PDB file of C-alpha atoms in Angstrom:
ATOM      1  CA  UNK A   1      -0.020  -0.174   0.051  1.00 65.00           C
ATOM      2  CA  UNK A   2       2.866   2.474   0.719  1.00 81.00           C
ATOM      3  CA  UNK A   3       3.976   1.924  -2.994  1.00 87.00           C
ATOM      4  CA  UNK A   4       0.543   3.151  -4.465  1.00 84.00           C
ATOM      5  CA  UNK A   5       0.570   6.008  -1.983  1.00 86.00           C
ATOM      6  CA  UNK A   6       3.891   7.498  -3.055  1.00 92.00           C
ATOM      7  CA  UNK A   7       2.188   6.714  -6.768  1.00 92.00           C
ATOM      8  CA  UNK A   8      -0.224   8.630  -5.514  1.00 93.00           C
ATOM      9  CA  UNK A   9       1.607  11.579  -4.202  1.00 94.00           C
ATOM     10  CA  UNK A  10       3.723  11.823  -7.596  1.00 95.00           C
ATOM     11  CA  UNK A  11       0.312  11.780  -9.434  1.00 95.00           C
ATOM     12  CA  UNK A  12      -0.866  15.170  -6.965  1.00 95.00           C
ATOM     13  CA  UNK A  13       2.688  16.914  -7.827  1.00 95.00           C
ATOM     14  CA  UNK A  14       2.164  16.340 -11.322  1.00 94.00           C
ATOM     15  CA  UNK A  15      -1.340  17.624 -11.111  1.00 94.00           C
ATOM     16  CA  UNK A  16      -0.808  20.807  -9.490  1.00 94.00           C
ATOM     17  CA  UNK A  17       2.375  21.182 -11.711  1.00 93.00           C
ATOM     18  CA  UNK A  18       0.248  21.431 -15.011  1.00 92.00           C
ATOM     19  CA  UNK A  19      -2.232  23.568 -13.190  1.00 91.00           C
ATOM     20  CA  UNK A  20      -0.253  25.861 -12.359  1.00 92.00           C
ATOM     21  CA  UNK A  21       1.775  26.041 -15.339  1.00 90.00           C
ATOM     22  CA  UNK A  22      -1.308  26.768 -17.553  1.00 87.00           C
ATOM     23  CA  UNK A  23      -1.642  30.022 -18.933  1.00 83.00           C
ATOM     24  CA  UNK A  24      -4.595  32.326 -18.002  1.00 76.00           C
ATOM     25  CA  UNK A  25      -7.318  32.447 -20.649  1.00 68.00           C
ATOM     26  CA  UNK A  26      -9.001  35.677 -18.515  1.00 58.00           C
ATOM     27  CA  UNK A  27      -7.607  38.278 -16.418  1.00 55.00           C
ATOM     28  CA  UNK A  28      -7.766  37.332 -12.395  1.00 52.00           C
ATOM     29  CA  UNK A  29      -9.064  33.975 -12.491  1.00 53.00           C
ATOM     30  CA  UNK A  30     -12.703  34.543 -13.774  1.00 50.00           C
ATOM     31  CA  UNK A  31     -13.016  30.761 -14.413  1.00 51.00           C
ATOM     32  CA  UNK A  32     -12.905  29.861 -10.596  1.00 54.00           C
ATOM     33  CA  UNK A  33     -16.394  32.041 -10.509  1.00 55.00           C
ATOM     34  CA  UNK A  34     -17.845  30.306 -13.779  1.00 55.00           C
ATOM     35  CA  UNK A  35     -16.736  32.542 -16.285  1.00 54.00           C
ATOM     36  CA  UNK A  36     -16.506  30.214 -18.740  1.00 55.00           C
ATOM     37  CA  UNK A  37     -17.648  31.059 -22.453  1.00 54.00           C
ATOM     38  CA  UNK A  38     -19.403  28.634 -24.861  1.00 54.00           C
ATOM     39  CA  UNK A  39     -16.710  27.948 -26.740  1.00 54.00           C
ATOM     40  CA  UNK A  40     -14.888  26.813 -23.377  1.00 55.00           C
ATOM     41  CA  UNK A  41     -17.675  24.213 -23.348  1.00 57.00           C
ATOM     42  CA  UNK A  42     -17.792  22.955 -26.772  1.00 57.00           C
ATOM     43  CA  UNK A  43     -14.419  22.052 -27.351  1.00 57.00           C
ATOM     44  CA  UNK A  44     -13.957  18.484 -28.194  1.00 74.00           C
ATOM     45  CA  UNK A  45     -10.819  16.760 -26.239  1.00 70.00           C
ATOM     46  CA  UNK A  46      -8.496  16.283 -29.129  1.00 76.00           C
ATOM     47  CA  UNK A  47      -8.446  19.920 -29.555  1.00 79.00           C
ATOM     48  CA  UNK A  48      -7.270  20.842 -26.482  1.00 80.00           C
ATOM     49  CA  UNK A  49      -3.529  21.617 -25.231  1.00 85.00           C
ATOM     50  CA  UNK A  50      -1.071  19.568 -23.928  1.00 88.00           C
ATOM     51  CA  UNK A  51      -1.258  20.850 -20.347  1.00 89.00           C
ATOM     52  CA  UNK A  52      -5.011  20.463 -20.311  1.00 87.00           C
ATOM     53  CA  UNK A  53      -5.201  16.633 -21.669  1.00 89.00           C
ATOM     54  CA  UNK A  54      -2.394  15.940 -18.600  1.00 91.00           C
ATOM     55  CA  UNK A  55      -4.343  17.979 -16.017  1.00 92.00           C
ATOM     56  CA  UNK A  56      -7.500  16.220 -17.090  1.00 91.00           C
ATOM     57  CA  UNK A  57      -5.649  12.851 -17.175  1.00 93.00           C
ATOM     58  CA  UNK A  58      -3.723  13.298 -13.722  1.00 95.00           C
ATOM     59  CA  UNK A  59      -7.213  14.527 -12.222  1.00 95.00           C
ATOM     60  CA  UNK A  60      -9.275  11.455 -13.322  1.00 95.00           C
ATOM     61  CA  UNK A  61      -6.060   8.702 -12.071  1.00 95.00           C
ATOM     62  CA  UNK A  62      -6.278  10.943  -9.029  1.00 95.00           C
ATOM     63  CA  UNK A  63      -9.547  11.024  -7.990  1.00 96.00           C
ATOM     64  CA  UNK A  64      -9.803   6.687  -9.014  1.00 95.00           C
ATOM     65  CA  UNK A  65      -6.405   6.089  -6.577  1.00 92.00           C
ATOM     66  CA  UNK A  66      -8.566   8.308  -3.998  1.00 93.00           C
ATOM     67  CA  UNK A  67     -11.716   5.864  -4.190  1.00 93.00           C
ATOM     68  CA  UNK A  68      -9.695   2.545  -4.446  1.00 91.00           C
ATOM     69  CA  UNK A  69      -8.098   3.427  -1.150  1.00 89.00           C
ATOM     70  CA  UNK A  70     -11.171   4.831   0.522  1.00 90.00           C
ATOM     71  CA  UNK A  71     -12.939   1.843  -0.437  1.00 90.00           C
ATOM     72  CA  UNK A  72     -10.240  -0.390   0.901  1.00 88.00           C
ATOM     73  CA  UNK A  73      -9.482   1.329   4.182  1.00 82.00           C
ATOM     74  CA  UNK A  74     -12.669   1.295   5.290  1.00 79.00           C
ATOM     75  CA  UNK A  75     -13.628  -2.060   4.113  1.00 75.00           C
TER      76      UNK A  75
END
């Protein structure tokens, strides 16, 4: 289990770095409060930039590992 926790920490660090390295789309964190436009919501995954794809990948892996840890700990 300790090996998987190290993997989860590395994925967490990768997720943090990909979020930090992404360029801003709008000024002063407009996306935090729902400032996304219609064009942002309708984009296809294959057209997204590499950092956005990595963010999605890291977040899905991180959430999956978190669910697995939660289910195995409370069993």
